[in-house]
One Martini backbone bead per residue (centre of mass of N, CA, C, O) as a GRO file, in nm:
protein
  383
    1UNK     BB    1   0.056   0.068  -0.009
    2UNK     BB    2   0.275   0.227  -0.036
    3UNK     BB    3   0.399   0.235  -0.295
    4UNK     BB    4   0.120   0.300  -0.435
    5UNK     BB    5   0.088   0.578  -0.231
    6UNK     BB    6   0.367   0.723  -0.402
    7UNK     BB    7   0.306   0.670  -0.705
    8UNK     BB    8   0.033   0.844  -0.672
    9UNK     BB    9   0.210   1.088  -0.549
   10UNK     BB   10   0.312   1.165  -0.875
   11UNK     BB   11   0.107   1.129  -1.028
   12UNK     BB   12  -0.043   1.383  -0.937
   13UNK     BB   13   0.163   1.593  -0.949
   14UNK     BB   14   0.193   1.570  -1.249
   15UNK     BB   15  -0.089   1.700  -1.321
   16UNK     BB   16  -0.068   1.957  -1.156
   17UNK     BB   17   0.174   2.052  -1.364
   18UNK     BB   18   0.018   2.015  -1.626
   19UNK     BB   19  -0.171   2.231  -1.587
   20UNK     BB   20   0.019   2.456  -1.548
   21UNK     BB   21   0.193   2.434  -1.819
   22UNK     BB   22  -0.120   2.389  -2.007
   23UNK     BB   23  -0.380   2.402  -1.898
   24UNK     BB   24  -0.714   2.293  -1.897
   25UNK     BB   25  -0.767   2.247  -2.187
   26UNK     BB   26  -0.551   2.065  -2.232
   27UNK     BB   27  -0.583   1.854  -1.988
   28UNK     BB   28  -0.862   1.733  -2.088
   29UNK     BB   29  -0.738   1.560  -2.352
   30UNK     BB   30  -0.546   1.434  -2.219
   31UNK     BB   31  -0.708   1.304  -1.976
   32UNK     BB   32  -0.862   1.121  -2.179
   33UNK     BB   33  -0.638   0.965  -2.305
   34UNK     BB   34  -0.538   0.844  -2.051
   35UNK     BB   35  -0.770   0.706  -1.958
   36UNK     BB   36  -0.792   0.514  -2.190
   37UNK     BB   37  -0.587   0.386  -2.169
   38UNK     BB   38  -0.651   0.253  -1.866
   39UNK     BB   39  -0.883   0.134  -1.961
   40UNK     BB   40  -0.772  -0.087  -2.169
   41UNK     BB   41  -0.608  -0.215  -1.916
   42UNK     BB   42  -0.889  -0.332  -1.766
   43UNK     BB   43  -1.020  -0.486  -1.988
   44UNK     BB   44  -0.794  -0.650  -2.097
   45UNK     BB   45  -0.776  -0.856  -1.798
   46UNK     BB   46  -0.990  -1.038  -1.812
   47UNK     BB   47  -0.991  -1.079  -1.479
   48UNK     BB   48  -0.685  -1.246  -1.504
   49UNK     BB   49  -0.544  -1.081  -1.262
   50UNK     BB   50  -0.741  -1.167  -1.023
   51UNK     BB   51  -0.738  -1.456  -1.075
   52UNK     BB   52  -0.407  -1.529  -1.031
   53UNK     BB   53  -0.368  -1.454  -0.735
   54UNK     BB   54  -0.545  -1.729  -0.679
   55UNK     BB   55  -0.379  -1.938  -0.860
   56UNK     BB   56  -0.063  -1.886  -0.788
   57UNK     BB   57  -0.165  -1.953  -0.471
   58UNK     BB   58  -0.239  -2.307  -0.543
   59UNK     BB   59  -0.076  -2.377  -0.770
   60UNK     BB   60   0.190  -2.542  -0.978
   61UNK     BB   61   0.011  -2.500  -1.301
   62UNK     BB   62   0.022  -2.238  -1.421
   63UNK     BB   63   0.180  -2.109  -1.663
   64UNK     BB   64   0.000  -2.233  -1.905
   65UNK     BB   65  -0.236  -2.086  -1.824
   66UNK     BB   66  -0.096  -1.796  -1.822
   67UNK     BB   67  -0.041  -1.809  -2.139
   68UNK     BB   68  -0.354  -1.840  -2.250
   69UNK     BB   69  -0.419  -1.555  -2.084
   70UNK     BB   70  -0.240  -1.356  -2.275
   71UNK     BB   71  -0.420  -1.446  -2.540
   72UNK     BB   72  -0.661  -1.311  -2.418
   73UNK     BB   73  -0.562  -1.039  -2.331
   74UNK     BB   74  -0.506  -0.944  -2.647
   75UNK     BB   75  -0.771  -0.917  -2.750
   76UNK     BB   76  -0.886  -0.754  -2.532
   77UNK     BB   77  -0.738  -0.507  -2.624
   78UNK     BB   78  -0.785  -0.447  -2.889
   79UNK     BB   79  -1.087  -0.421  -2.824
   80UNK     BB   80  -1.072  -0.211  -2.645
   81UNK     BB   81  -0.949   0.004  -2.818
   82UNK     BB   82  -1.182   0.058  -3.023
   83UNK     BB   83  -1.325   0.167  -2.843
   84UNK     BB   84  -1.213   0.420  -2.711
   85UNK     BB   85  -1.133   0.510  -3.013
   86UNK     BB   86  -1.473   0.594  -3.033
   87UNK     BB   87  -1.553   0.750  -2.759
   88UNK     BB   88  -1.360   0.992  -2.842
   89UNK     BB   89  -1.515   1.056  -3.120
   90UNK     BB   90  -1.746   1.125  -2.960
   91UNK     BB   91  -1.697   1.274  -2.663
   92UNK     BB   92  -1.426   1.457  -2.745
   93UNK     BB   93  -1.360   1.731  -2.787
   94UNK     BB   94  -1.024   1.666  -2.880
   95UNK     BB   95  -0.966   1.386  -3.083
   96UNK     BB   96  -0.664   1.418  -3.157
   97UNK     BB   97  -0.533   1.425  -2.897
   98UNK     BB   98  -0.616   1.174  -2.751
   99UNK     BB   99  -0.530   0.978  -2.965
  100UNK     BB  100  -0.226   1.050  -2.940
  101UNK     BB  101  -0.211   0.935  -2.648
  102UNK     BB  102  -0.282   0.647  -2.714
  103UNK     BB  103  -0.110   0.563  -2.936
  104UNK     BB  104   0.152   0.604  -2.734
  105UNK     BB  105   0.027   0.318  -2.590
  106UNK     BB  106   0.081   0.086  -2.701
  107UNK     BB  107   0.325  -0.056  -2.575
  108UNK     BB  108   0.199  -0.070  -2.314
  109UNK     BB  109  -0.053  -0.226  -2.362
  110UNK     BB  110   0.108  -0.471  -2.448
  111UNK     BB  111   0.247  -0.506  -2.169
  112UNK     BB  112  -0.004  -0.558  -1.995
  113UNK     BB  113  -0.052  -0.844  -2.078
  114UNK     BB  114   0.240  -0.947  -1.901
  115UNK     BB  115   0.185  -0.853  -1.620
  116UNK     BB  116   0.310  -0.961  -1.335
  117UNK     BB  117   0.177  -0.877  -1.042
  118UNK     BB  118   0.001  -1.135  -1.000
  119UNK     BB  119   0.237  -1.319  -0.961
  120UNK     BB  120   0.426  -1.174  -0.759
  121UNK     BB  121   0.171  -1.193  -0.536
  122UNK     BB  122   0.090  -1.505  -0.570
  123UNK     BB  123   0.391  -1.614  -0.458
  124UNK     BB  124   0.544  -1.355  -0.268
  125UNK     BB  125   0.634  -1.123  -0.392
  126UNK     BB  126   0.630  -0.816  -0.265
  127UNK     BB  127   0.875  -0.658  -0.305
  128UNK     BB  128   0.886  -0.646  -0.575
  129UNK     BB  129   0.597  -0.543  -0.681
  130UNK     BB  130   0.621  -0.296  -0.506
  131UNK     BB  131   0.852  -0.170  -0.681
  132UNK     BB  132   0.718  -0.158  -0.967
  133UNK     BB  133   0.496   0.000  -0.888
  134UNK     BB  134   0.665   0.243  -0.818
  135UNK     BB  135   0.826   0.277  -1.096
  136UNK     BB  136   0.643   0.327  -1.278
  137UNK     BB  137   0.497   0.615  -1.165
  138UNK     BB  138   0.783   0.768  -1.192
  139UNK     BB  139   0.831   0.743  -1.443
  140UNK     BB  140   0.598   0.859  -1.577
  141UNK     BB  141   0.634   1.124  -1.415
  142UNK     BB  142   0.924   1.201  -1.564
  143UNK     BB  143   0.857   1.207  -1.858
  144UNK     BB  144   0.661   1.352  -1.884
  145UNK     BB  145   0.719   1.649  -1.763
  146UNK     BB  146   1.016   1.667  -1.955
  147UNK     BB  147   0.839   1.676  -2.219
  148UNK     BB  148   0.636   1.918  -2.150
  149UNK     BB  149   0.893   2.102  -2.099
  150UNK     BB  150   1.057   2.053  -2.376
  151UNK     BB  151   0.786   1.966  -2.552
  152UNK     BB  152   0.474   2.120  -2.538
  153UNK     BB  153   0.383   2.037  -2.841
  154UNK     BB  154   0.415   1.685  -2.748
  155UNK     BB  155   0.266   1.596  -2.499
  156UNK     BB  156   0.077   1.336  -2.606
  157UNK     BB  157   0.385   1.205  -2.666
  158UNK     BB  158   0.461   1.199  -2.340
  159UNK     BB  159   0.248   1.043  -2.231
  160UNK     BB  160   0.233   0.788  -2.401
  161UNK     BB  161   0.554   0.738  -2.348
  162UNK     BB  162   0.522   0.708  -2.015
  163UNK     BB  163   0.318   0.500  -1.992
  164UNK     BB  164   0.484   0.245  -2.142
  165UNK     BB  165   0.718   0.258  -1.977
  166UNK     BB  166   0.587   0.167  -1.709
  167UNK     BB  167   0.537  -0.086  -1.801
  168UNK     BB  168   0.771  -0.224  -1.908
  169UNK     BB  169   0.935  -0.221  -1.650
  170UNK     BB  170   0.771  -0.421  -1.513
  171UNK     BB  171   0.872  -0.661  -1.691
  172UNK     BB  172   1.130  -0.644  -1.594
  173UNK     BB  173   1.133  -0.676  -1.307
  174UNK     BB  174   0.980  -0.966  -1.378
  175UNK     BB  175   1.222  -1.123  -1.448
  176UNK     BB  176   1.480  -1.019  -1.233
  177UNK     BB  177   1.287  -1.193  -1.048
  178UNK     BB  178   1.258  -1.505  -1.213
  179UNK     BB  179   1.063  -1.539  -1.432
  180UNK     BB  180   0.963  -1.689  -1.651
  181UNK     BB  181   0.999  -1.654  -2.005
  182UNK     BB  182   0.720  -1.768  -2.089
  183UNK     BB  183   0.534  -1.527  -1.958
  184UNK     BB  184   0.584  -1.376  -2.250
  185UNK     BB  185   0.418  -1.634  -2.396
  186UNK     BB  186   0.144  -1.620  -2.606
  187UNK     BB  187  -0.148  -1.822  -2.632
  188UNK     BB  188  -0.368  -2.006  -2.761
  189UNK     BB  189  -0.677  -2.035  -2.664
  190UNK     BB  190  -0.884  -2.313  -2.602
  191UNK     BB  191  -1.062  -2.121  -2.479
  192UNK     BB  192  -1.218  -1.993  -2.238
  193UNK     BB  193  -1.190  -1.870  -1.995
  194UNK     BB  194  -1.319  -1.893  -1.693
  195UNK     BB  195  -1.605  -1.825  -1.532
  196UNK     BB  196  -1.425  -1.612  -1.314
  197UNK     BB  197  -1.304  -1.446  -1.473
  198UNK     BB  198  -1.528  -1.340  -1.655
  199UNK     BB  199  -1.684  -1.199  -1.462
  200UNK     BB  200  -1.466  -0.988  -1.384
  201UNK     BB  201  -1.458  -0.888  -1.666
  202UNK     BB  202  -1.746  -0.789  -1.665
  203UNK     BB  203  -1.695  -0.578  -1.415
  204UNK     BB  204  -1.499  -0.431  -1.562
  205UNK     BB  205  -1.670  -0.337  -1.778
  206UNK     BB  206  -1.902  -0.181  -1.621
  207UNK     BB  207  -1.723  -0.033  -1.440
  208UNK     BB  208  -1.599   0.150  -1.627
  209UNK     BB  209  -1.814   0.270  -1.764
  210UNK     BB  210  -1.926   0.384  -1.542
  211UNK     BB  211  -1.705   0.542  -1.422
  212UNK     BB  212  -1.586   0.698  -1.734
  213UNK     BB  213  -1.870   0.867  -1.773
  214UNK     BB  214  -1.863   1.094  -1.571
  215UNK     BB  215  -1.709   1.309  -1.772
  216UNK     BB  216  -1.929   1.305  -1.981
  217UNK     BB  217  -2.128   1.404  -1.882
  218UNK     BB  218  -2.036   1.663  -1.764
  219UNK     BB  219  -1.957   1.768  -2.048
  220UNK     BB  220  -2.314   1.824  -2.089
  221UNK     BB  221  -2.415   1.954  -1.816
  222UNK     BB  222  -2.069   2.119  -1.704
  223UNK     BB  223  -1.813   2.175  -1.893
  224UNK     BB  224  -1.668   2.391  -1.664
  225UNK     BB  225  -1.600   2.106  -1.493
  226UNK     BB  226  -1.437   1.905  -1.617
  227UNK     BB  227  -1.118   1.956  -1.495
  228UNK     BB  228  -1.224   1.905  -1.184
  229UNK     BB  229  -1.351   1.607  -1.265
  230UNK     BB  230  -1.056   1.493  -1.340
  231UNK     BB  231  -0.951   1.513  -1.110
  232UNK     BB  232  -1.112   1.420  -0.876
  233UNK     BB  233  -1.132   1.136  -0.963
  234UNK     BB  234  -0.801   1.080  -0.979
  235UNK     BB  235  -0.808   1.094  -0.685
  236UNK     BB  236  -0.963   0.872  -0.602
  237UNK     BB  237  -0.832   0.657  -0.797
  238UNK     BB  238  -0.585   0.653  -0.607
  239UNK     BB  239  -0.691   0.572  -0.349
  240UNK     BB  240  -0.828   0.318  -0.420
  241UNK     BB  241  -0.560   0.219  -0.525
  242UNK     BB  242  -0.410   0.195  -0.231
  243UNK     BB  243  -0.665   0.017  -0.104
  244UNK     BB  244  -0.658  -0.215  -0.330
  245UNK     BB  245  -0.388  -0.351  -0.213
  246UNK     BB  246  -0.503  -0.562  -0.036
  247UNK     BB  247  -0.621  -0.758  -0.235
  248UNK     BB  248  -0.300  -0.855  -0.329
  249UNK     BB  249  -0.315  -0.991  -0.002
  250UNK     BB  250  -0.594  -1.152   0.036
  251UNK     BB  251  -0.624  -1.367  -0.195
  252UNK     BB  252  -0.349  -1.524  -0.138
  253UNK     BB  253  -0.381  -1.572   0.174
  254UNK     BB  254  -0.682  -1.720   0.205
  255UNK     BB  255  -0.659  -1.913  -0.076
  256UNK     BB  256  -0.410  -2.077   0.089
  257UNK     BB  257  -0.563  -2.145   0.376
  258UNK     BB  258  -0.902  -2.148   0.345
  259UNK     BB  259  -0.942  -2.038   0.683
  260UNK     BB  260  -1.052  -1.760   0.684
  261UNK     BB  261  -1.315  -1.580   0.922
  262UNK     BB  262  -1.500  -1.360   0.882
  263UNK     BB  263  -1.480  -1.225   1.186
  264UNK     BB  264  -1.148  -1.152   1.101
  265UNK     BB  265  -1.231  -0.928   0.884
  266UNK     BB  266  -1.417  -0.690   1.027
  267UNK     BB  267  -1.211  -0.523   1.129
  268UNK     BB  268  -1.038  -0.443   0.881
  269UNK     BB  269  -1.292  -0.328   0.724
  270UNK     BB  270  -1.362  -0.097   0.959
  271UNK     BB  271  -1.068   0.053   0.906
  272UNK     BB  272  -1.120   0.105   0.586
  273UNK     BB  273  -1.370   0.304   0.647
  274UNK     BB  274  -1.245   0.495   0.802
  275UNK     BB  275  -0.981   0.573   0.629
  276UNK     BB  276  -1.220   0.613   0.370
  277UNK     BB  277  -1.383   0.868   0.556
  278UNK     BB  278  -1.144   1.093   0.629
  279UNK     BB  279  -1.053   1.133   0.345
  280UNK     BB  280  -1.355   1.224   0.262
  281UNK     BB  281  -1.394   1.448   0.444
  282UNK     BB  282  -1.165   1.611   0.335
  283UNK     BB  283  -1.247   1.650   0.031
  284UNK     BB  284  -1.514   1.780   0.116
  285UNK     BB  285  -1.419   2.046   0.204
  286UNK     BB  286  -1.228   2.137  -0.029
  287UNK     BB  287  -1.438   2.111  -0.265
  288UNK     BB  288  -1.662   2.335  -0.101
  289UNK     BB  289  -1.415   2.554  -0.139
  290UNK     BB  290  -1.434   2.541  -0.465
  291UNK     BB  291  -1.753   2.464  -0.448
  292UNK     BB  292  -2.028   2.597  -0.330
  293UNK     BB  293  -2.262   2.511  -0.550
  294UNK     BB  294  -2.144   2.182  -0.511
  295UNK     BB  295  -2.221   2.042  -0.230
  296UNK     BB  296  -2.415   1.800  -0.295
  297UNK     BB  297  -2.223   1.651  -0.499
  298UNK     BB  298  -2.011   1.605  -0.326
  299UNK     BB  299  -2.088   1.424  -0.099
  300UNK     BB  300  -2.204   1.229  -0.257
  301UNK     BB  301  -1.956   1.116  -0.419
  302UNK     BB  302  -1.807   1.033  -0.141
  303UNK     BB  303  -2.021   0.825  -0.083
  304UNK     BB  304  -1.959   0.668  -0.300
  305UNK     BB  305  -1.650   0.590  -0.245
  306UNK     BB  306  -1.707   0.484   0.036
  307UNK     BB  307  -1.852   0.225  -0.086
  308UNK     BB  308  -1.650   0.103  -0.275
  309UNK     BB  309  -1.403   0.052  -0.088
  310UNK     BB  310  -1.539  -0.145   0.101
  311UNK     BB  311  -1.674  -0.344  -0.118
  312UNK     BB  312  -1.380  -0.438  -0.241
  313UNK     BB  313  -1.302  -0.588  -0.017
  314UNK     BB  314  -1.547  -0.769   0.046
  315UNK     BB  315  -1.521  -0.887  -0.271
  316UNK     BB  316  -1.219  -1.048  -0.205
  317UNK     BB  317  -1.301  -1.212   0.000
  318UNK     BB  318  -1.545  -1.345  -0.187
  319UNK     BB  319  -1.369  -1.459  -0.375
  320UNK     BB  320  -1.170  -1.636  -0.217
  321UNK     BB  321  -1.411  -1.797  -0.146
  322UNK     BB  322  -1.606  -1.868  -0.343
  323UNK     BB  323  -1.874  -1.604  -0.314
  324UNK     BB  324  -1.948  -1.382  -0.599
  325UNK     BB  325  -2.180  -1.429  -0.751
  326UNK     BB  326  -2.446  -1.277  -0.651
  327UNK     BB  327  -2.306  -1.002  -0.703
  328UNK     BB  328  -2.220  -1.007  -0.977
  329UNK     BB  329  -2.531  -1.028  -1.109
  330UNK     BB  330  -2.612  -0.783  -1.018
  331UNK     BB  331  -2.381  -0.594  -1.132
  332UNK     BB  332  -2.467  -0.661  -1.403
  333UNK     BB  333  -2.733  -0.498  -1.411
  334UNK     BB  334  -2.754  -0.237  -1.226
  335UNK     BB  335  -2.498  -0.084  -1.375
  336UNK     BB  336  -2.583  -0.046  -1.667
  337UNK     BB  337  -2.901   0.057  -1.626
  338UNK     BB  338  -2.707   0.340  -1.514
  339UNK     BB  339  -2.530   0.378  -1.754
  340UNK     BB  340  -2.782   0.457  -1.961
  341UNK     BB  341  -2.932   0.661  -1.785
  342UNK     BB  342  -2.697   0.862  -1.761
  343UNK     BB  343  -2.669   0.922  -2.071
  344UNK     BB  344  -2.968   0.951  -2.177
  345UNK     BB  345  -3.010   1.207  -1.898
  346UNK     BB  346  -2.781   1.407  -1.917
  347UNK     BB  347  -2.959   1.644  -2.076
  348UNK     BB  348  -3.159   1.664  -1.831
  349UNK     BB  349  -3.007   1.594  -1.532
  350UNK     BB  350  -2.858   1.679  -1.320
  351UNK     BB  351  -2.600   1.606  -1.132
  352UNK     BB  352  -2.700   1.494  -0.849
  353UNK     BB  353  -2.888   1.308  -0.962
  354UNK     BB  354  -2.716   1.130  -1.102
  355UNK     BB  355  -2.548   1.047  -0.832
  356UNK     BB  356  -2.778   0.931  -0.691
  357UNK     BB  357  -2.755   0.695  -0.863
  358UNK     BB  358  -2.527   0.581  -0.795
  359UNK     BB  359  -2.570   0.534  -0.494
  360UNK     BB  360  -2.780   0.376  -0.493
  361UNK     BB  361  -2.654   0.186  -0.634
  362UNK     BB  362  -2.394   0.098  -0.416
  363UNK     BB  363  -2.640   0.017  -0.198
  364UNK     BB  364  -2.730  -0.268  -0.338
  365UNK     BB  365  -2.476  -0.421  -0.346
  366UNK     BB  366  -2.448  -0.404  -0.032
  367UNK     BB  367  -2.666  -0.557   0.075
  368UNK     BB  368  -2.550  -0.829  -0.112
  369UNK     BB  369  -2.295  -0.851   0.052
  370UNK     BB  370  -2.426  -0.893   0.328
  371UNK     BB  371  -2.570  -1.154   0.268
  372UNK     BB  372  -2.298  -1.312   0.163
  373UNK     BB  373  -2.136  -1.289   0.406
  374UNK     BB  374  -2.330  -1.425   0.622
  375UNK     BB  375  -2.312  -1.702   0.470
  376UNK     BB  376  -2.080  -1.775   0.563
  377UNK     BB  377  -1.823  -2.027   0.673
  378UNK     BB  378  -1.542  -2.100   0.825
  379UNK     BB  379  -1.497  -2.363   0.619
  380UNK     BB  380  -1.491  -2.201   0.349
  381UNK     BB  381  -1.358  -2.309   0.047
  382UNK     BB  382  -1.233  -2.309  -0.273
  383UNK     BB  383  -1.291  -2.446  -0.599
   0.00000   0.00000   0.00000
């Protein structure tokens, strides 16, 4: 978490940067070609990042396994980039800028199929893992940064080339630390993933279009902020970023272990629930001091981030349990749903209105997590 946190506080540092030098409209281009990026690569792990978590740290025939998983990875980005190159001319302001932030993140891209920290967290090596994820944030923010102050004209093609390095150093770093080179070549899968990496994927694909609708829907209903919504997302995302380094500990140590009983689990999530309320109420004042006119907008997305907080937590625990379906379904449901129902009324509905239906969502996954979490007993172990 240290790592994560760390990492994310160059990357934040790096972004508010940007704005100081290339300016706000500047940076909305920016910043949604690179987002644009990071869905790509969030869409393209076919839920296998996190299903690996839990393989790699019960198997010891992981790497076929692995292999034939970096092969639908490929497919995955492949197919996740032209949405994403789709939704940009669709929805982007400046359509050009942030395309060329995608173009040079192709490297990054292929290099993200291959990512190896499922792989080094799910066999123990925690702190080589954590040494990648934070040099991955370092180098990106020092190449963004360098090229954008030297050649201030070439801008998304320092961000291009700056996240494509980031995550290529992850796989050298991963080689470096001992894993076979088989690890980087991927074969051609004979089936479809695991039904439990697709659930995965689903809900991949559902959260991200839902999370990443919010700049677009902004962008339709009051432009003037588009700006600071995209910068506060960031920090939520880097901080959810931060907290959801649990996961990366929690799912193969449950998983090797088979018997961590929920009552030792509720600790924890109490402890991570305090810590990103106290989070939120930081943000909700420092927010309601830039934007006064949007006191109760501030509040609702807080609240709805610290519910997510919970959630990802809760639903990693009920992951290792092989315990995740019944919430998978109704989040397959409820999301999308909430997704149509966003874009369709974003012309329509206030900002507040939106936001308000976000809170619904969020808080009726976590009734069916509370239902899933109480029928856990002491002995369940994954299947």
């Amino acid at each position: 978490m240290g790592a994560q946190g760390l990492g994310q506080a160059c990357n934040f540092a790096c972004q508010l940067t940007l704005i100081a030098l290339l300016g706000k409209e500047a940076f909305v281009s920016l910043g949604l070609g690179l987002m644009a990026a990071n869905s790509v690569v969030f869409l393209g792990e076919i839920g296998l990042g996190t299903y690996f978590l839990r393989e790699s740290a019960t198997r010891d025939d992981w790497l076929p396994r692995w292999q034939m998983a970096t092969g639908s990875r490929l497919v995955g980005v492949l197919i996740a980039f032209v949405l994403a190159w789709v939704a940009i001319a669709w929805a982007a302001p400046a359509p050009t800028t942030a395309h060329s932030v995608l173009l040079w993140s192709i490297p990054g891209l292929l290099a993200s199929v291959v990512n190896p920290l499922p792989i080094l967290f799910g066999l123990g090596h925690i702190r080589t893992a954590s040494f990648a994820l934070f040099s991955r944030f370092v180098l990106q923010s020092l190449l963004c940064l360098l090229i954008a102050a030297v050649f201030p004209l070439h801008s998304a093609m320092g961000i291009g080339l700056a996240f494509s390095a980031g995550l290529i150093l992850q796989v050298i770093i991963g080689q470096w630390a001992g894993l076979p080179p088989a690890t980087l070549c991927p074969r051609r899968p004979r089936s479809l993933p695991p039904p439990a990496a697709m659930r995965l994927w689903a809900l991949s694909l559902v959260g991200t279009l839902h999370d990443r609708s919010l700049p677009f829907i902004v962008s339709t209903i009051r432009p003037d902020l588009l700006a600071v919504v995209l910068l506060g997302v960031q920090v939520l995302q880097t901080l959810s970023g931060i907290l959801s380094q649990l996961d990366r500990l929690l799912i193969p140590a449950t998983a090797r272990t088979g018997d961590m009983p929920p009552a030792a689990f509720v600790p924890l999530l109490l402890k991570l629930l305090v810590l990103s309320g106290t989070i939120a109420l930081v943000i909700m004042v420092t927010a309601i001091v830039w934007l006064p006119d949007h006191r109760a907008a501030v509040v609702i997305f807080a609240c709805e981030w610290v519910f997510g907080v919970g959630e990802g937590a809760v639903f990693a625990f009920l992951f290792a349990r092989a315990a995740e379906r019944p919430v998978t379904h109704l989040m397959l449901v409820v999301v999308p749903l909430s997704t149509i129902v966003q874009v369709s009324l974003s012309g329509v509905l206030p900002l507040e209105a939106m936001l308000t239906l976000r809170l619904l969502v969020v808080t009726l996954v976590a009734l069916q997590m509370r239902r899933s979490f109480r029928a856990l007993t002491p002995s369940s172990a994954p299947a």
